Structure formats: C-alpha cells, structure tokens
mmCIF file of N, CA and C in Angstrom:
data_model
loop_
_atom_site.group_PDB
_atom_site.id
_atom_site.type_symbol
_atom_site.label_atom_id
_atom_site.label_comp_id
_atom_site.label_asym_id
_atom_site.label_seq_id
_atom_site.Cartn_x
_atom_site.Cartn_y
_atom_site.Cartn_z
ATOM 1 N N GLU A 28 -1.580 -15.933 2.084
ATOM 2 C CA GLU A 28 -0.466 -15.005 2.234
ATOM 3 C C GLU A 28 -0.768 -14.070 3.404
ATOM 4 N N TYR A 29 0.212 -13.902 4.286
ATOM 5 C CA TYR A 29 0.024 -13.032 5.441
ATOM 6 C C TYR A 29 -0.267 -11.609 4.964
ATOM 7 N N GLY A 30 -1.251 -10.983 5.593
ATOM 8 C CA GLY A 30 -1.596 -9.609 5.236
ATOM 9 C C GLY A 30 -2.702 -9.514 4.218
ATOM 10 N N ASP A 31 -3.258 -10.657 3.797
ATOM 11 C CA ASP A 31 -4.283 -10.630 2.752
ATOM 12 C C ASP A 31 -5.695 -10.424 3.291
ATOM 13 N N GLY A 32 -5.862 -10.461 4.613
ATOM 14 C CA GLY A 32 -7.170 -10.234 5.214
ATOM 15 C C GLY A 32 -8.081 -11.445 5.211
ATOM 16 N N LEU A 33 -7.621 -12.567 4.719
ATOM 17 C CA LEU A 33 -8.444 -13.770 4.666
ATOM 18 C C LEU A 33 -8.265 -14.602 5.935
ATOM 19 N N GLU A 34 -9.280 -15.385 6.266
ATOM 20 C CA GLU A 34 -9.243 -16.294 7.415
ATOM 21 C C GLU A 34 -8.835 -15.591 8.707
ATOM 22 N N GLY A 35 -9.332 -14.369 8.902
ATOM 23 C CA GLY A 35 -9.074 -13.628 10.127
ATOM 24 C C GLY A 35 -7.743 -12.904 10.196
ATOM 25 N N ARG A 36 -6.946 -13.009 9.129
ATOM 26 C CA ARG A 36 -5.657 -12.301 9.120
ATOM 27 C C ARG A 36 -5.890 -10.816 8.862
ATOM 28 N N PRO A 37 -4.983 -9.950 9.356
ATOM 29 C CA PRO A 37 -5.130 -8.516 9.099
ATOM 30 C C PRO A 37 -4.870 -8.208 7.623
ATOM 31 N N ILE A 38 -5.372 -7.075 7.189
ATOM 32 C CA ILE A 38 -5.082 -6.580 5.842
ATOM 33 C C ILE A 38 -3.931 -5.596 5.977
ATOM 34 N N LEU A 39 -2.808 -5.944 5.373
ATOM 35 C CA LEU A 39 -1.615 -5.103 5.431
ATOM 36 C C LEU A 39 -1.231 -4.675 4.027
ATOM 37 N N LEU A 40 -0.657 -3.493 3.930
ATOM 38 C CA LEU A 40 -0.022 -3.068 2.686
ATOM 39 C C LEU A 40 1.185 -2.228 3.049
ATOM 40 N N SER A 41 2.053 -2.068 2.075
ATOM 41 C CA SER A 41 3.288 -1.343 2.312
ATOM 42 C C SER A 41 3.479 -0.289 1.233
ATOM 43 N N VAL A 42 4.015 0.864 1.649
ATOM 44 C CA VAL A 42 4.382 1.946 0.745
ATOM 45 C C VAL A 42 5.806 2.359 1.102
ATOM 46 N N PHE A 43 6.703 2.320 0.121
ATOM 47 C CA PHE A 43 8.116 2.603 0.356
ATOM 48 C C PHE A 43 8.666 1.761 1.519
ATOM 49 N N GLY A 44 8.183 0.515 1.630
ATOM 50 C CA GLY A 44 8.687 -0.402 2.645
ATOM 51 C C GLY A 44 8.090 -0.245 4.026
ATOM 52 N N ARG A 45 7.222 0.752 4.224
ATOM 53 C CA ARG A 45 6.563 0.960 5.518
ATOM 54 C C ARG A 45 5.218 0.235 5.489
ATOM 55 N N VAL A 46 4.993 -0.639 6.457
ATOM 56 C CA VAL A 46 3.814 -1.505 6.476
ATOM 57 C C VAL A 46 2.724 -0.900 7.359
ATOM 58 N N TYR A 47 1.504 -0.907 6.825
ATOM 59 C CA TYR A 47 0.341 -0.373 7.530
ATOM 60 C C TYR A 47 -0.753 -1.423 7.600
ATOM 61 N N ASP A 48 -1.438 -1.463 8.743
ATOM 62 C CA ASP A 48 -2.613 -2.311 8.912
ATOM 63 C C ASP A 48 -3.816 -1.501 8.449
ATOM 64 N N VAL A 49 -4.392 -1.908 7.327
ATOM 65 C CA VAL A 49 -5.533 -1.186 6.750
ATOM 66 C C VAL A 49 -6.827 -1.989 6.895
ATOM 67 N N SER A 50 -6.844 -2.876 7.898
ATOM 68 C CA SER A 50 -8.013 -3.733 8.117
ATOM 69 C C SER A 50 -9.288 -2.928 8.293
ATOM 70 N N SER A 51 -9.199 -1.756 8.902
ATOM 71 C CA SER A 51 -10.398 -0.934 9.095
ATOM 72 C C SER A 51 -10.934 -0.398 7.773
ATOM 73 N N GLY A 52 -10.144 -0.485 6.715
ATOM 74 C CA GLY A 52 -10.576 -0.078 5.380
ATOM 75 C C GLY A 52 -10.917 -1.282 4.508
ATOM 76 N N SER A 53 -11.484 -2.327 5.136
ATOM 77 C CA SER A 53 -11.758 -3.559 4.393
ATOM 78 C C SER A 53 -12.700 -3.347 3.222
ATOM 79 N N LYS A 54 -13.535 -2.310 3.275
ATOM 80 C CA LYS A 54 -14.417 -2.055 2.122
ATOM 81 C C LYS A 54 -13.614 -1.633 0.889
ATOM 82 N N PHE A 55 -12.381 -1.164 1.103
ATOM 83 C CA PHE A 55 -11.493 -0.804 0.001
ATOM 84 C C PHE A 55 -10.501 -1.929 -0.320
ATOM 85 N N TYR A 56 -9.907 -2.506 0.744
ATOM 86 C CA TYR A 56 -8.791 -3.432 0.583
ATOM 87 C C TYR A 56 -9.159 -4.895 0.811
ATOM 88 N N GLY A 57 -10.369 -5.161 1.276
ATOM 89 C CA GLY A 57 -10.810 -6.533 1.512
ATOM 90 C C GLY A 57 -11.170 -7.243 0.217
ATOM 91 N N PRO A 58 -11.609 -8.505 0.324
ATOM 92 C CA PRO A 58 -11.883 -9.328 -0.862
ATOM 93 C C PRO A 58 -12.833 -8.711 -1.886
ATOM 94 N N GLU A 59 -13.782 -7.909 -1.441
ATOM 95 C CA GLU A 59 -14.746 -7.296 -2.355
ATOM 96 C C GLU A 59 -14.398 -5.845 -2.706
ATOM 97 N N GLY A 60 -13.293 -5.349 -2.167
ATOM 98 C CA GLY A 60 -12.921 -3.950 -2.360
ATOM 99 C C GLY A 60 -12.258 -3.662 -3.690
ATOM 100 N N SER A 61 -12.321 -2.408 -4.090
ATOM 101 C CA SER A 61 -11.729 -1.959 -5.357
ATOM 102 C C SER A 61 -10.212 -2.108 -5.388
ATOM 103 N N TYR A 62 -9.583 -2.141 -4.204
ATOM 104 C CA TYR A 62 -8.132 -2.238 -4.111
ATOM 105 C C TYR A 62 -7.704 -3.542 -3.444
ATOM 106 N N ASN A 63 -8.518 -4.581 -3.574
ATOM 107 C CA ASN A 63 -8.218 -5.855 -2.917
ATOM 108 C C ASN A 63 -6.899 -6.449 -3.378
ATOM 109 N N MET A 64 -6.469 -6.115 -4.575
ATOM 110 C CA MET A 64 -5.199 -6.641 -5.082
ATOM 111 C C MET A 64 -3.990 -6.063 -4.344
ATOM 112 N N PHE A 65 -4.201 -5.021 -3.529
ATOM 113 C CA PHE A 65 -3.114 -4.409 -2.763
ATOM 114 C C PHE A 65 -2.814 -5.161 -1.463
ATOM 115 N N ALA A 66 -3.751 -5.950 -0.983
ATOM 116 C CA ALA A 66 -3.608 -6.615 0.315
ATOM 117 C C ALA A 66 -2.396 -7.533 0.332
ATOM 118 N N GLY A 67 -1.550 -7.327 1.334
ATOM 119 C CA GLY A 67 -0.374 -8.155 1.508
ATOM 120 C C GLY A 67 0.797 -7.806 0.603
ATOM 121 N N LYS A 68 0.748 -6.653 -0.042
ATOM 122 C CA LYS A 68 1.774 -6.282 -1.029
ATOM 123 C C LYS A 68 2.371 -4.906 -0.734
ATOM 124 N N ASP A 69 3.551 -4.665 -1.317
ATOM 125 C CA ASP A 69 4.077 -3.303 -1.352
ATOM 126 C C ASP A 69 3.522 -2.655 -2.615
ATOM 127 N N VAL A 70 2.868 -1.532 -2.448
ATOM 128 C CA VAL A 70 2.129 -0.900 -3.547
ATOM 129 C C VAL A 70 2.718 0.456 -3.947
ATOM 130 N N THR A 71 4.001 0.631 -3.708
ATOM 131 C CA THR A 71 4.659 1.904 -3.995
ATOM 132 C C THR A 71 4.474 2.327 -5.454
ATOM 133 N N ARG A 72 4.815 1.455 -6.396
ATOM 134 C CA ARG A 72 4.700 1.803 -7.818
ATOM 135 C C ARG A 72 3.234 2.024 -8.200
ATOM 136 N N ALA A 73 2.354 1.183 -7.713
ATOM 137 C CA ALA A 73 0.930 1.306 -8.049
ATOM 138 C C ALA A 73 0.383 2.669 -7.629
ATOM 139 N N LEU A 74 0.670 3.079 -6.400
ATOM 140 C CA LEU A 74 0.161 4.371 -5.925
ATOM 141 C C LEU A 74 0.873 5.538 -6.591
ATOM 142 N N SER A 75 2.128 5.357 -6.939
ATOM 143 C CA SER A 75 2.881 6.425 -7.603
ATOM 144 C C SER A 75 2.382 6.686 -9.016
ATOM 145 N N THR A 76 1.899 5.635 -9.663
ATOM 146 C CA THR A 76 1.507 5.740 -11.070
ATOM 147 C C THR A 76 0.007 5.664 -11.313
ATOM 148 N N GLY A 77 -0.762 5.216 -10.312
ATOM 149 C CA GLY A 77 -2.196 5.034 -10.501
ATOM 150 C C GLY A 77 -2.540 3.742 -11.219
ATOM 151 N N CYS A 78 -1.584 2.841 -11.303
ATOM 152 C CA CYS A 78 -1.748 1.566 -12.009
ATOM 153 C C CYS A 78 -2.078 0.462 -11.011
ATOM 154 N N LYS A 79 -3.162 -0.288 -11.273
ATOM 155 C CA LYS A 79 -3.526 -1.393 -10.395
ATOM 156 C C LYS A 79 -3.209 -2.758 -11.013
ATOM 157 N N ALA A 80 -2.527 -2.783 -12.145
ATOM 158 C CA ALA A 80 -2.162 -4.040 -12.787
ATOM 159 C C ALA A 80 -1.149 -4.790 -11.919
ATOM 160 N N GLU A 81 -1.140 -6.100 -12.027
ATOM 161 C CA GLU A 81 -0.272 -6.918 -11.184
ATOM 162 C C GLU A 81 1.197 -6.520 -11.274
ATOM 163 N N ASP A 82 1.665 -6.177 -12.456
ATOM 164 C CA ASP A 82 3.085 -5.814 -12.596
ATOM 165 C C ASP A 82 3.411 -4.445 -12.007
ATOM 166 N N CYS A 83 2.401 -3.682 -11.638
ATOM 167 C CA CYS A 83 2.610 -2.380 -10.985
ATOM 168 C C CYS A 83 2.637 -2.510 -9.463
ATOM 169 N N ILE A 84 2.212 -3.655 -8.958
ATOM 170 C CA ILE A 84 2.117 -3.835 -7.508
ATOM 171 C C ILE A 84 3.458 -4.343 -7.001
ATOM 172 N N THR A 85 4.355 -3.380 -6.808
ATOM 173 C CA THR A 85 5.730 -3.652 -6.409
ATOM 174 C C THR A 85 6.324 -2.410 -5.751
ATOM 175 N N ARG A 86 7.400 -2.612 -5.063
ATOM 176 C CA ARG A 86 8.113 -1.491 -4.449
ATOM 177 C C ARG A 86 9.039 -0.803 -5.441
ATOM 178 N N ASP A 87 9.330 -1.448 -6.544
ATOM 179 C CA ASP A 87 10.285 -0.935 -7.524
ATOM 180 C C ASP A 87 9.873 0.445 -8.043
ATOM 181 N N THR A 88 10.775 1.401 -7.898
ATOM 182 C CA THR A 88 10.501 2.758 -8.391
ATOM 183 C C THR A 88 11.411 3.132 -9.561
ATOM 184 N N GLU A 89 12.172 2.177 -10.047
ATOM 185 C CA GLU A 89 13.084 2.453 -11.158
ATOM 186 C C GLU A 89 12.311 2.967 -12.366
ATOM 187 N N GLY A 90 12.789 4.068 -12.920
ATOM 188 C CA GLY A 90 12.180 4.646 -14.108
ATOM 189 C C GLY A 90 11.027 5.599 -13.843
ATOM 190 N N LEU A 91 10.629 5.751 -12.588
ATOM 191 C CA LEU A 91 9.544 6.691 -12.288
ATOM 192 C C LEU A 91 10.062 8.127 -12.338
ATOM 193 N N THR A 92 9.185 9.035 -12.727
ATOM 194 C CA THR A 92 9.539 10.446 -12.771
ATOM 195 C C THR A 92 9.509 11.051 -11.364
ATOM 196 N N LYS A 93 10.079 12.224 -11.228
ATOM 197 C CA LYS A 93 10.020 12.926 -9.939
ATOM 198 C C LYS A 93 8.575 13.172 -9.528
ATOM 199 N N LYS A 94 7.732 13.488 -10.498
ATOM 200 C CA LYS A 94 6.316 13.730 -10.213
ATOM 201 C C LYS A 94 5.646 12.452 -9.693
ATOM 202 N N GLN A 95 5.977 11.319 -10.278
ATOM 203 C CA GLN A 95 5.396 10.057 -9.827
ATOM 204 C C GLN A 95 5.890 9.693 -8.427
ATOM 205 N N ILE A 96 7.179 9.906 -8.164
ATOM 206 C CA ILE A 96 7.721 9.654 -6.822
ATOM 207 C C ILE A 96 7.022 10.562 -5.809
ATOM 208 N N ALA A 97 6.814 11.806 -6.171
ATOM 209 C CA ALA A 97 6.118 12.746 -5.277
ATOM 210 C C ALA A 97 4.695 12.265 -4.996
ATOM 211 N N GLU A 98 4.033 11.707 -5.995
ATOM 212 C CA GLU A 98 2.685 11.167 -5.794
ATOM 213 C C GLU A 98 2.727 9.988 -4.823
ATOM 214 N N GLY A 99 3.717 9.125 -4.978
ATOM 215 C CA GLY A 99 3.879 8.012 -4.045
ATOM 216 C C GLY A 99 4.106 8.503 -2.629
ATOM 217 N N LYS A 100 4.912 9.546 -2.481
ATOM 218 C CA LYS A 100 5.172 10.108 -1.153
ATOM 219 C C LYS A 100 3.925 10.770 -0.575
ATOM 220 N N ARG A 101 3.085 11.326 -1.446
ATOM 221 C CA ARG A 101 1.806 11.883 -0.982
ATOM 222 C C ARG A 101 0.946 10.768 -0.382
ATOM 223 N N TRP A 102 0.935 9.615 -1.037
ATOM 224 C CA TRP A 102 0.196 8.467 -0.507
ATOM 225 C C TRP A 102 0.818 7.970 0.796
ATOM 226 N N LEU A 103 2.134 7.954 0.878
ATOM 227 C CA LEU A 103 2.794 7.558 2.116
ATOM 228 C C LEU A 103 2.341 8.465 3.255
ATOM 229 N N SER A 104 2.289 9.754 2.992
ATOM 230 C CA SER A 104 1.826 10.714 3.992
ATOM 231 C C SER A 104 0.375 10.431 4.392
ATOM 232 N N PHE A 105 -0.459 10.070 3.415
ATOM 233 C CA PHE A 105 -1.853 9.717 3.701
ATOM 234 C C PHE A 105 -1.913 8.580 4.718
ATOM 235 N N PHE A 106 -1.141 7.524 4.490
ATOM 236 C CA PHE A 106 -1.175 6.391 5.413
ATOM 237 C C PHE A 106 -0.564 6.755 6.760
ATOM 238 N N GLN A 107 0.488 7.580 6.770
ATOM 239 C CA GLN A 107 1.114 7.998 8.023
ATOM 240 C C GLN A 107 0.145 8.811 8.880
ATOM 241 N N MET A 108 -0.665 9.636 8.237
ATOM 242 C CA MET A 108 -1.554 10.544 8.964
ATOM 243 C C MET A 108 -2.926 9.949 9.243
ATOM 244 N N HIS A 109 -3.272 8.853 8.609
ATOM 245 C CA HIS A 109 -4.607 8.273 8.759
ATOM 246 C C HIS A 109 -4.796 7.776 10.183
ATOM 247 N N ASP A 110 -5.902 8.164 10.802
ATOM 248 C CA ASP A 110 -6.112 7.812 12.201
ATOM 249 C C ASP A 110 -6.522 6.357 12.420
ATOM 250 N N LYS A 111 -6.881 5.641 11.367
ATOM 251 C CA LYS A 111 -7.311 4.253 11.538
ATOM 252 C C LYS A 111 -6.367 3.240 10.889
ATOM 253 N N TYR A 112 -5.353 3.687 10.183
ATOM 254 C CA TYR A 112 -4.399 2.777 9.546
ATOM 255 C C TYR A 112 -3.095 2.810 10.332
ATOM 256 N N ALA A 113 -2.882 1.813 11.156
ATOM 257 C CA ALA A 113 -1.725 1.790 12.049
ATOM 258 C C ALA A 113 -0.453 1.353 11.331
ATOM 259 N N TYR A 114 0.626 2.048 11.607
ATOM 260 C CA TYR A 114 1.951 1.652 11.151
ATOM 261 C C TYR A 114 2.363 0.438 11.973
ATOM 262 N N VAL A 115 2.793 -0.633 11.299
ATOM 263 C CA VAL A 115 3.163 -1.851 12.039
ATOM 264 C C VAL A 115 4.622 -2.235 11.878
ATOM 265 N N GLY A 116 5.377 -1.591 11.002
ATOM 266 C CA GLY A 116 6.785 -1.898 10.872
ATOM 267 C C GLY A 116 7.284 -1.687 9.451
ATOM 268 N N ASN A 117 8.485 -2.152 9.207
ATOM 269 C CA ASN A 117 9.109 -2.041 7.875
ATOM 270 C C ASN A 117 9.272 -3.426 7.286
ATOM 271 N N LEU A 118 9.283 -3.504 5.967
ATOM 272 C CA LEU A 118 9.578 -4.759 5.314
ATOM 273 C C LEU A 118 10.995 -5.187 5.658
ATOM 274 N N GLU A 119 11.242 -6.469 5.734
ATOM 275 C CA GLU A 119 12.585 -6.962 6.041
ATOM 276 C C GLU A 119 13.574 -6.455 4.999
ATOM 277 N N GLY A 120 14.777 -6.186 5.464
ATOM 278 C CA GLY A 120 15.826 -5.707 4.572
ATOM 279 C C GLY A 120 15.878 -4.204 4.473
ATOM 280 N N ASP A 121 14.966 -3.501 5.141
ATOM 281 C CA ASP A 121 14.946 -2.034 5.108
ATOM 282 C C ASP A 121 15.543 -1.447 6.361
#
C-alpha cells in the first residue's frame, strides 16, 4: 500500500484529509514503531480519541465530542508545525 514505508516507499499519514510525509519519524511510524499501524492511513479518529485499534484508524469523526475533535485538531497543528514532517497534499475528494 502506498505510504506504508515498505520497499523504499515514503511513510505517509493523513489527519482531517491532509497528508504528511512522516518518513523522518520512522522510529515511530515505520515497521517496528509504536504507531506503525498509522502508515498509509487517515488517522483522524485515532488521534482524536487515543485509540490505535484498526476500527479507529479512519477519517470518520461521526459521534466524536467537541473535546475529541479539538484533540484531533491539536494533532493536526502538530503535523502542520513539525519541521521534519512535510505536507504533501490532500486526500482525493477533499
């Protein structure tokens, strides 16, 4: 899958549909990293709720509280401001 960091591909993840190259954080997002399940996925719900389960790794925010949405936006700001995680575009359809 594109964005998974395997076979020389970059490690990408998306928050609220905004895609970031997090390859420089491979110790977190690479195959051996604590957040390897995020590679190649939109992780809006996961970051908003703190859930790393497969069903949480989605852009769907339906049913989230205002506090959870705010947490997701805090993470979006983290990726926007990070000096080593480059913004590469938006998911199709956005």
